[in-house]
Coordinates of C-alpha atoms in Angstrom, one line a residue:
M12 CA 85.2 -27.3 -32.6
I13 CA 82.7 -28.6 -30.1
R14 CA 85.5 -30.9 -28.8
T15 CA 87.8 -27.9 -28.5
T16 CA 85.2 -25.9 -26.6
V17 CA 84.8 -28.7 -24.1
I18 CA 88.6 -28.9 -23.7
I19 CA 88.8 -25.2 -23.0
A20 CA 86.0 -25.5 -20.4
V21 CA 87.7 -28.4 -18.7
L22 CA 91.1 -26.6 -18.6
A23 CA 89.4 -23.5 -17.2
G24 CA 87.8 -25.5 -14.4
A25 CA 91.0 -27.4 -13.6
L26 CA 93.2 -24.3 -13.6
A27 CA 90.8 -22.4 -11.4
G28 CA 92.1 -24.5 -8.5
C29 CA 95.9 -24.1 -9.4
A30 CA 98.1 -22.8 -6.6
T31 CA 99.9 -19.5 -7.1
M32 CA 103.6 -18.7 -6.9
A33 CA 103.1 -16.3 -4.0
P34 CA 105.1 -17.0 -0.8
K35 CA 103.2 -18.9 1.9
Y36 CA 101.7 -16.3 4.2
E37 CA 102.5 -16.6 7.9
Q38 CA 101.1 -14.1 10.4
P39 CA 104.0 -12.1 11.8
A40 CA 104.6 -12.2 15.6
A41 CA 103.4 -9.1 17.4
P42 CA 106.3 -6.8 18.3
V43 CA 104.8 -5.9 21.7
P44 CA 104.8 -7.4 25.2
A45 CA 102.2 -10.1 26.0
A46 CA 100.8 -8.0 28.9
W47 CA 99.8 -4.4 29.4
P48 CA 102.3 -2.2 31.4
D49 CA 102.2 -2.3 35.1
G50 CA 103.1 0.2 37.8
P51 CA 101.7 2.9 40.1
A52 CA 99.9 4.7 37.2
Y53 CA 98.0 1.5 36.3
R54 CA 96.8 0.7 39.8
T55 CA 93.1 0.7 39.6
E56 CA 90.2 -1.6 40.4
A57 CA 89.6 -3.6 37.3
A58 CA 86.3 -3.4 35.6
A59 CA 84.1 -6.4 35.9
P60 CA 85.0 -8.9 33.1
T61 CA 82.7 -8.6 30.2
A62 CA 80.9 -11.6 28.8
K63 CA 82.3 -10.8 25.3
A64 CA 85.2 -9.0 23.8
V65 CA 85.0 -5.2 23.5
A66 CA 85.0 -5.5 19.7
D67 CA 81.7 -7.4 20.0
I68 CA 80.0 -4.9 22.3
P69 CA 77.6 -2.7 20.2
W70 CA 78.0 1.0 20.8
Q71 CA 74.4 1.1 22.1
E72 CA 75.4 -1.0 25.0
F73 CA 78.3 1.2 25.9
F74 CA 76.9 4.7 25.3
V75 CA 73.7 4.5 27.4
D76 CA 72.7 8.1 27.4
A77 CA 69.5 8.4 25.3
K78 CA 70.4 11.8 23.8
L79 CA 73.9 10.7 22.9
Q80 CA 72.5 7.5 21.3
K81 CA 70.3 9.6 19.1
L82 CA 73.2 11.8 18.0
I83 CA 75.4 8.8 17.2
A84 CA 72.6 7.2 15.1
L85 CA 72.2 10.5 13.2
A86 CA 76.0 10.6 12.6
L87 CA 76.0 7.0 11.3
E88 CA 73.3 7.9 8.9
N89 CA 74.5 11.3 7.7
N90 CA 78.3 11.6 8.2
R91 CA 80.1 12.1 4.9
D92 CA 83.4 10.5 6.0
L93 CA 81.5 7.3 6.7
R94 CA 79.6 7.6 3.4
V95 CA 82.9 7.8 1.5
A96 CA 84.2 4.8 3.4
A97 CA 81.2 2.8 2.4
L98 CA 81.5 3.9 -1.3
N99 CA 85.2 2.8 -1.2
I100 CA 84.0 -0.7 -0.2
E101 CA 81.6 -0.8 -3.2
R102 CA 84.5 0.3 -5.5
S103 CA 86.8 -2.3 -4.1
R104 CA 84.2 -5.0 -4.3
A105 CA 83.8 -4.2 -8.0
Q106 CA 87.6 -4.3 -8.5
Y107 CA 87.7 -7.8 -6.9
Q108 CA 84.8 -8.9 -9.2
I109 CA 86.8 -7.8 -12.2
R110 CA 89.9 -9.8 -11.2
R111 CA 87.8 -12.9 -10.3
A112 CA 86.1 -12.7 -13.7
D113 CA 89.5 -13.0 -15.4
L114 CA 89.7 -16.6 -14.2
L115 CA 86.9 -17.7 -16.6
P116 CA 86.7 -17.4 -20.4
K117 CA 84.7 -14.5 -21.8
V118 CA 82.3 -15.6 -24.5
D119 CA 81.1 -12.9 -27.0
A120 CA 78.5 -13.1 -29.7
S121 CA 79.3 -11.3 -32.9
A122 CA 77.5 -10.6 -36.2
D123 CA 79.4 -9.2 -39.2
G124 CA 78.4 -8.2 -42.7
S125 CA 80.4 -6.6 -45.5
V126 CA 79.8 -5.7 -49.1
Q127 CA 82.9 -5.0 -51.3
R128 CA 83.3 -4.1 -54.9
L129 CA 86.4 -5.6 -56.6
P130 CA 87.8 -3.8 -59.7
E131 CA 88.5 -5.6 -62.9
A132 CA 92.2 -6.1 -62.2
F133 CA 91.4 -8.0 -59.0
T134 CA 89.0 -10.6 -60.5
A135 CA 89.8 -13.8 -62.4
T136 CA 87.1 -13.0 -64.9
G137 CA 88.5 -9.6 -65.8
R138 CA 85.2 -8.0 -64.9
A139 CA 84.3 -5.9 -61.8
D140 CA 82.5 -7.9 -59.2
T141 CA 80.7 -7.3 -55.9
V142 CA 81.5 -9.6 -53.0
D143 CA 79.1 -10.1 -50.1
Q144 CA 80.1 -11.7 -46.7
Y145 CA 77.9 -12.4 -43.7
S146 CA 78.7 -14.3 -40.5
V147 CA 77.2 -15.0 -37.0
G148 CA 79.1 -16.7 -34.2
L149 CA 80.3 -17.1 -30.6
G150 CA 83.9 -16.7 -29.6
V151 CA 86.4 -16.7 -26.8
S152 CA 88.8 -13.8 -27.1
A153 CA 92.2 -13.7 -25.4
Y154 CA 91.6 -16.1 -22.5
E155 CA 94.7 -16.7 -20.5
L156 CA 95.3 -20.2 -19.2
D157 CA 96.5 -19.5 -15.7
L158 CA 99.2 -22.2 -15.5
F159 CA 101.4 -20.3 -13.1
G160 CA 98.8 -18.5 -11.0
R161 CA 99.4 -15.0 -12.3
V162 CA 95.7 -14.2 -12.6
R163 CA 94.8 -16.0 -9.4
S164 CA 97.5 -14.0 -7.5
L165 CA 96.0 -10.7 -8.8
K166 CA 92.6 -11.9 -7.8
E167 CA 93.8 -12.7 -4.2
Q168 CA 95.4 -9.2 -4.1
A169 CA 92.1 -7.6 -5.1
L170 CA 90.3 -9.7 -2.5
E171 CA 92.6 -8.6 0.3
E172 CA 92.3 -4.9 -0.8
Y173 CA 88.5 -5.3 -0.7
L174 CA 88.7 -6.8 2.8
A175 CA 91.0 -3.9 3.9
T176 CA 88.4 -1.4 2.8
E177 CA 85.8 -3.1 4.9
Q178 CA 88.1 -2.8 7.9
A179 CA 88.8 0.8 7.0
R180 CA 85.1 1.5 7.1
R181 CA 84.9 -0.1 10.6
S182 CA 87.8 2.1 11.7
V183 CA 86.0 5.2 10.4
Q184 CA 82.7 4.1 12.2
I185 CA 84.4 3.5 15.5
S186 CA 86.3 6.9 15.2
L187 CA 83.0 8.6 14.3
V188 CA 81.1 7.1 17.3
S189 CA 84.0 8.2 19.6
E190 CA 84.1 11.7 18.0
V191 CA 80.4 12.3 18.5
A192 CA 80.7 11.2 22.1
S193 CA 83.8 13.4 22.7
N194 CA 82.2 16.5 21.1
Y195 CA 79.0 15.8 23.1
L196 CA 80.9 15.7 26.4
T197 CA 83.0 18.8 25.5
L198 CA 79.9 20.7 24.8
A199 CA 78.4 19.6 28.1
A200 CA 81.5 20.7 30.0
D201 CA 81.7 24.1 28.3
R202 CA 78.0 24.6 29.0
E203 CA 78.6 23.9 32.6
R204 CA 81.6 26.2 32.7
L205 CA 79.5 28.9 31.1
Q206 CA 76.8 28.4 33.7
L207 CA 79.4 28.5 36.5
A208 CA 80.7 31.8 35.1
K209 CA 77.2 33.3 35.1
E210 CA 76.6 32.2 38.7
T211 CA 80.0 33.6 39.7
L212 CA 79.2 36.9 38.0
A213 CA 75.9 37.1 39.8
N214 CA 77.6 36.5 43.2
Q215 CA 80.4 38.9 42.4
Q216 CA 77.9 41.5 41.3
Q217 CA 76.2 41.2 44.7
S218 CA 79.5 41.4 46.5
Y219 CA 80.5 44.5 44.4
N220 CA 77.1 46.2 45.2
L221 CA 77.7 45.5 48.9
T222 CA 81.2 46.8 48.8
K223 CA 80.1 49.9 46.9
S224 CA 77.5 50.6 49.6
R225 CA 80.1 50.1 52.3
F226 CA 82.5 52.4 50.4
E227 CA 79.8 55.1 50.0
A228 CA 79.2 54.8 53.8
G229 CA 82.9 55.2 54.4
V230 CA 83.3 51.7 55.8
S231 CA 85.3 50.2 52.9
S232 CA 88.2 51.6 51.1
A233 CA 88.5 52.4 47.3
L234 CA 90.9 49.5 47.1
D235 CA 88.3 47.1 48.2
L236 CA 85.8 48.6 45.7
Y237 CA 88.1 48.2 42.8
Q238 CA 89.2 44.7 43.8
A239 CA 85.6 43.7 43.9
R240 CA 85.1 45.2 40.4
T241 CA 88.0 43.2 39.0
S242 CA 86.2 40.0 40.0
V243 CA 83.1 41.2 38.2
E244 CA 84.9 42.0 35.0
A245 CA 86.9 38.8 35.1
A246 CA 83.6 36.8 35.3
R247 CA 82.3 38.8 32.3
V248 CA 85.4 37.9 30.3
D249 CA 84.9 34.2 31.1
I250 CA 81.2 34.4 30.1
A251 CA 82.1 35.8 26.7
R252 CA 84.8 33.2 26.3
F253 CA 82.7 30.2 27.2
T254 CA 79.8 31.6 25.1
S255 CA 82.1 31.5 22.1
L256 CA 83.4 28.0 23.0
V257 CA 79.8 26.6 23.4
A258 CA 78.9 27.9 19.9
Q259 CA 82.0 26.4 18.4
D260 CA 81.3 23.1 20.2
E261 CA 77.8 23.0 18.7
N262 CA 79.2 23.7 15.3
A263 CA 81.7 20.8 15.7
L264 CA 78.9 18.5 16.8
R265 CA 76.8 19.4 13.8
L266 CA 79.7 18.8 11.5
V267 CA 80.4 15.3 12.8
V268 CA 76.7 14.4 13.0
G269 CA 76.3 15.6 9.4
S270 CA 73.0 17.3 9.9
Q271 CA 71.2 19.9 12.0
V272 CA 71.0 18.9 15.7
E273 CA 67.8 19.6 17.6
A274 CA 68.1 21.7 20.7
E275 CA 66.6 19.0 22.9
L276 CA 69.4 16.6 22.0
L277 CA 72.1 19.0 23.3
P278 CA 73.4 18.2 26.8
P279 CA 72.6 20.9 29.4
A280 CA 75.6 20.2 31.7
L281 CA 78.4 17.7 32.2
S282 CA 77.0 16.8 35.7
E283 CA 74.0 15.2 34.0
T284 CA 76.1 12.9 31.8
L285 CA 78.4 11.3 34.4
T286 CA 76.7 8.0 33.8
A287 CA 76.5 8.3 30.0
M288 CA 78.9 5.4 29.5
K289 CA 79.8 2.0 30.9
D290 CA 83.2 0.8 31.9
V291 CA 85.0 -1.9 29.9
S292 CA 87.6 -4.5 30.7
P293 CA 90.9 -4.1 28.7
G294 CA 91.4 -7.8 28.2
L295 CA 94.7 -9.2 26.9
P296 CA 96.9 -7.5 24.3
S297 CA 96.5 -10.4 21.9
E298 CA 92.7 -10.1 22.1
V299 CA 92.7 -6.4 21.4
L300 CA 95.3 -6.4 18.7
L301 CA 93.6 -9.2 16.8
T302 CA 90.2 -7.4 16.7
R303 CA 91.1 -3.7 16.1
P304 CA 90.0 -3.0 12.5
D305 CA 93.0 -0.8 11.7
I306 CA 95.3 -3.7 12.5
L307 CA 93.2 -6.1 10.5
Q308 CA 93.3 -3.6 7.6
A309 CA 97.1 -3.5 7.8
E310 CA 97.2 -7.3 7.7
N311 CA 94.9 -7.5 4.7
L312 CA 97.2 -5.1 2.9
L313 CA 100.2 -7.2 3.9
K314 CA 98.4 -10.3 2.5
G315 CA 97.7 -8.4 -0.7
A316 CA 101.3 -7.4 -1.1
N317 CA 102.3 -11.0 -0.5
A318 CA 99.9 -12.2 -3.2
N319 CA 101.3 -9.7 -5.7
I320 CA 104.7 -11.3 -5.4
G321 CA 103.1 -14.4 -7.0
A322 CA 101.9 -12.4 -10.0
A323 CA 105.4 -10.9 -10.4
R324 CA 107.0 -14.3 -10.3
A325 CA 104.6 -15.8 -12.8
A326 CA 105.7 -13.0 -15.3
F327 CA 109.0 -15.0 -15.8
F328 CA 107.1 -18.0 -17.2
P329 CA 105.2 -18.5 -20.5
R330 CA 101.7 -17.1 -21.0
I331 CA 99.2 -19.2 -23.0
T332 CA 96.3 -17.3 -24.6
L333 CA 93.4 -18.9 -26.4
V334 CA 91.3 -17.3 -29.1
S335 CA 88.5 -19.3 -30.6
S336 CA 85.2 -18.9 -32.4
I337 CA 82.4 -20.9 -33.9
G338 CA 79.5 -19.8 -36.1
V339 CA 78.1 -19.7 -39.6
G340 CA 79.0 -17.7 -42.7
S341 CA 77.7 -17.1 -46.1
D342 CA 78.0 -14.8 -49.1
D343 CA 74.2 -14.4 -48.9
L344 CA 72.3 -13.2 -45.9
A345 CA 69.6 -15.7 -46.6
G346 CA 72.0 -18.6 -46.6
L347 CA 73.6 -18.0 -43.2
F348 CA 71.9 -21.0 -41.6
K349 CA 71.8 -23.4 -44.5
A350 CA 73.8 -26.7 -44.5
G351 CA 77.5 -26.3 -45.0
S352 CA 77.7 -22.7 -43.5
L353 CA 79.5 -23.8 -40.3
A354 CA 82.8 -21.9 -39.7
W355 CA 85.2 -22.1 -36.8
S356 CA 88.7 -21.1 -35.7
F357 CA 91.1 -22.0 -32.9
A358 CA 94.2 -19.9 -32.4
P359 CA 96.3 -20.6 -29.2
Q360 CA 99.2 -18.3 -28.6
I361 CA 102.2 -18.9 -26.3
T362 CA 104.3 -15.9 -25.2
L363 CA 107.7 -16.6 -23.6
P364 CA 109.6 -13.7 -22.2
I365 CA 113.2 -13.9 -23.5
F366 CA 114.6 -10.3 -23.1
T367 CA 112.8 -7.7 -21.1
A368 CA 115.8 -5.5 -20.1
G369 CA 115.4 -6.5 -16.5
A370 CA 111.8 -5.3 -16.3
N371 CA 110.4 -8.5 -14.9
Q372 CA 113.1 -8.7 -12.2
A373 CA 112.5 -5.1 -11.3
N374 CA 108.8 -5.7 -11.0
L375 CA 109.5 -8.7 -8.7
T376 CA 111.9 -6.5 -6.6
V377 CA 109.2 -3.9 -6.3
A378 CA 106.6 -6.5 -5.2
E379 CA 109.0 -7.8 -2.6
V380 CA 109.8 -4.3 -1.3
D381 CA 106.1 -3.5 -1.2
R382 CA 105.6 -6.6 0.9
D383 CA 108.4 -5.5 3.3
I384 CA 106.9 -2.1 3.6
A385 CA 103.4 -3.5 4.3
L386 CA 105.0 -5.7 7.0
A387 CA 106.7 -2.7 8.6
Q388 CA 103.4 -0.8 8.5
Y389 CA 101.6 -3.8 10.0
E390 CA 104.1 -4.0 12.9
K391 CA 103.9 -0.2 13.4
A392 CA 100.1 -0.4 13.6
I393 CA 100.4 -3.0 16.4
Q394 CA 102.9 -0.9 18.3
T395 CA 100.8 2.2 17.9
A396 CA 97.7 0.3 19.1
F397 CA 99.6 -1.0 22.1
R398 CA 100.8 2.4 23.0
E399 CA 97.3 4.0 22.7
V400 CA 95.7 1.4 25.0
A401 CA 98.6 1.7 27.5
D402 CA 98.2 5.4 27.6
A403 CA 94.5 5.2 28.1
L404 CA 95.0 2.6 30.9
A405 CA 97.6 4.8 32.6
Q406 CA 95.1 7.7 32.7
R407 CA 92.3 5.3 33.8
G408 CA 94.5 4.1 36.7
T409 CA 94.7 7.6 38.2
I410 CA 91.8 9.6 37.0
D411 CA 89.4 8.6 39.8
D412 CA 91.9 9.7 42.3
Q413 CA 92.3 13.0 40.5
V414 CA 88.5 13.5 40.5
A415 CA 88.2 12.6 44.2
A416 CA 91.1 14.9 45.1
Q417 CA 89.8 17.8 43.0
Q418 CA 86.4 17.4 44.7
S419 CA 88.0 17.6 48.1
L420 CA 89.9 20.6 47.0
T421 CA 86.8 22.3 45.8
D422 CA 85.0 21.6 49.0
A423 CA 87.9 23.0 51.0
T424 CA 88.1 26.2 49.0
A425 CA 84.4 26.7 49.2
E426 CA 84.6 26.6 53.0
S427 CA 87.7 28.9 52.9
Y428 CA 85.7 31.4 50.8
R429 CA 82.7 31.3 53.2
L430 CA 84.9 31.9 56.2
S431 CA 86.9 34.7 54.6
L432 CA 83.7 36.4 53.4
A433 CA 82.3 36.2 57.0
R434 CA 85.5 37.7 58.5
Y435 CA 85.4 40.5 55.9
E436 CA 81.8 41.4 56.7
K437 CA 82.7 41.6 60.4
G438 CA 85.7 43.8 59.6
V439 CA 88.3 41.3 60.7
D440 CA 90.0 40.8 57.3
S441 CA 90.5 42.9 54.2
Y442 CA 88.7 42.2 51.0
L443 CA 91.9 40.9 49.5
N444 CA 91.6 37.6 51.4
V445 CA 88.0 37.4 50.1
L446 CA 89.2 38.0 46.6
D447 CA 91.9 35.3 46.8
S448 CA 89.5 32.8 48.3
Q449 CA 86.9 33.5 45.6
R450 CA 89.5 33.1 42.8
S451 CA 90.7 29.8 44.3
L452 CA 87.1 28.5 44.5
Y453 CA 86.3 29.5 41.0
G454 CA 89.5 27.9 39.7
A455 CA 88.8 24.7 41.7
Q456 CA 85.3 24.5 40.4
Q457 CA 86.5 24.9 36.8
N458 CA 89.2 22.2 37.4
L459 CA 86.6 19.9 38.8
I460 CA 84.7 20.1 35.6
T461 CA 87.9 19.5 33.6
A462 CA 88.7 16.4 35.8
R463 CA 85.2 15.0 35.3
L464 CA 85.4 15.6 31.5
S465 CA 88.8 13.8 31.5
R466 CA 87.3 10.8 33.2
L467 CA 84.4 10.5 30.7
S468 CA 86.7 11.2 27.8
N469 CA 89.0 8.4 29.0
L470 CA 86.1 5.9 28.8
V471 CA 85.5 7.1 25.2
T472 CA 89.1 6.6 24.4
L473 CA 89.2 3.2 25.9
Y474 CA 86.2 2.1 23.9
K475 CA 87.9 3.4 20.7
V476 CA 91.4 2.0 21.3
L477 CA 90.1 -1.4 22.4
G478 CA 88.3 -1.7 19.1
G479 CA 84.8 -1.1 20.3
G480 CA 82.0 -2.8 18.3
A481 CA 80.1 -1.1 15.6

């Protein structure tokens, strides 16, 4: 029996290195162009080349605003989505450990004892008798010799699924960091819009009081008075609307952070966060597409589906299972370890599939179709990533021009409002021109906030779609 145990151990070690029947994996060619799109929308001064890939840049080096950094750190500690992703990794790691353990024999210790009374008819002496049996031993139960790589293929599939969950966690973390930044910027923009609405209400209230005095003195008409009042009420409507939006933005930020957010960590206005982030270089498509965690996750799943084909193919071949044990036995508990009590058994089993009603072939077809589905999903992930980066670059190429043009428009409308107000106060123009100029200025100021928010949000999007580091 000792010789048999050694043979089993040797076979186990030798077969642990056996090749599987899975098809050789070759990384599919990326179904996208080798360069990012080019054209008028993409004309922009390129960011200074970075010393390392975007995926290797920690978020602390990209999001440089101190308040935003604290919020991101809180989110990484408390966010439930990220916690679930981390737990999925633990679960997948355990699944992989289970599959890897199947490659080695499982040795169990056992101890048995039984007392049985035999009736008179069952004994040779014709008298009832009591039979005692005791045994202690070690055994290998149902160990499969992986001659055709079935168990190893399943282990490789479990490994790739484990690696895929790690990439999924990275994707969740990058998305979480980007979402915190986006919510932070949106809150800053809405707070600035609210402040602008309050300042506009104060100015319009002063203008309304002046117009009312002029009306009571008989200088202005009732039309001027009610036109001034419409501006006051419109500002009040915006104050109520932006007050609600700010509260909703704060709620969204608390949700993504996963805990209460202190008031001192909230941004006062968007104008104070214009340098909250650094610019990044897009690099080449191949660099981006090879480092984005969602694409790496899709490739891991493709490799796992490819390995599963090996397990399905191995099901057509014989399976050899070993069952063995060695120990001592006696009809007396005190005699278990006396000379002559050694007992052993060795029971190999070979199972050869002869007729399965097409089940094995169907399982192989399922495995091959699953591999093809995983391939299509991998290619779609690459195409989606390419489109996301191209869209972000298209906005990046024009957003600075938009902000500059909006700033010029705001300055021009401010001057127009100043001149129209002066002409009205001197009695040259009607209040309608003042009202139109004021509305144009207010709209231009709001659009300038929107343009600045778009520029900062574009940087966040670029960081995300380029696979920013964790």
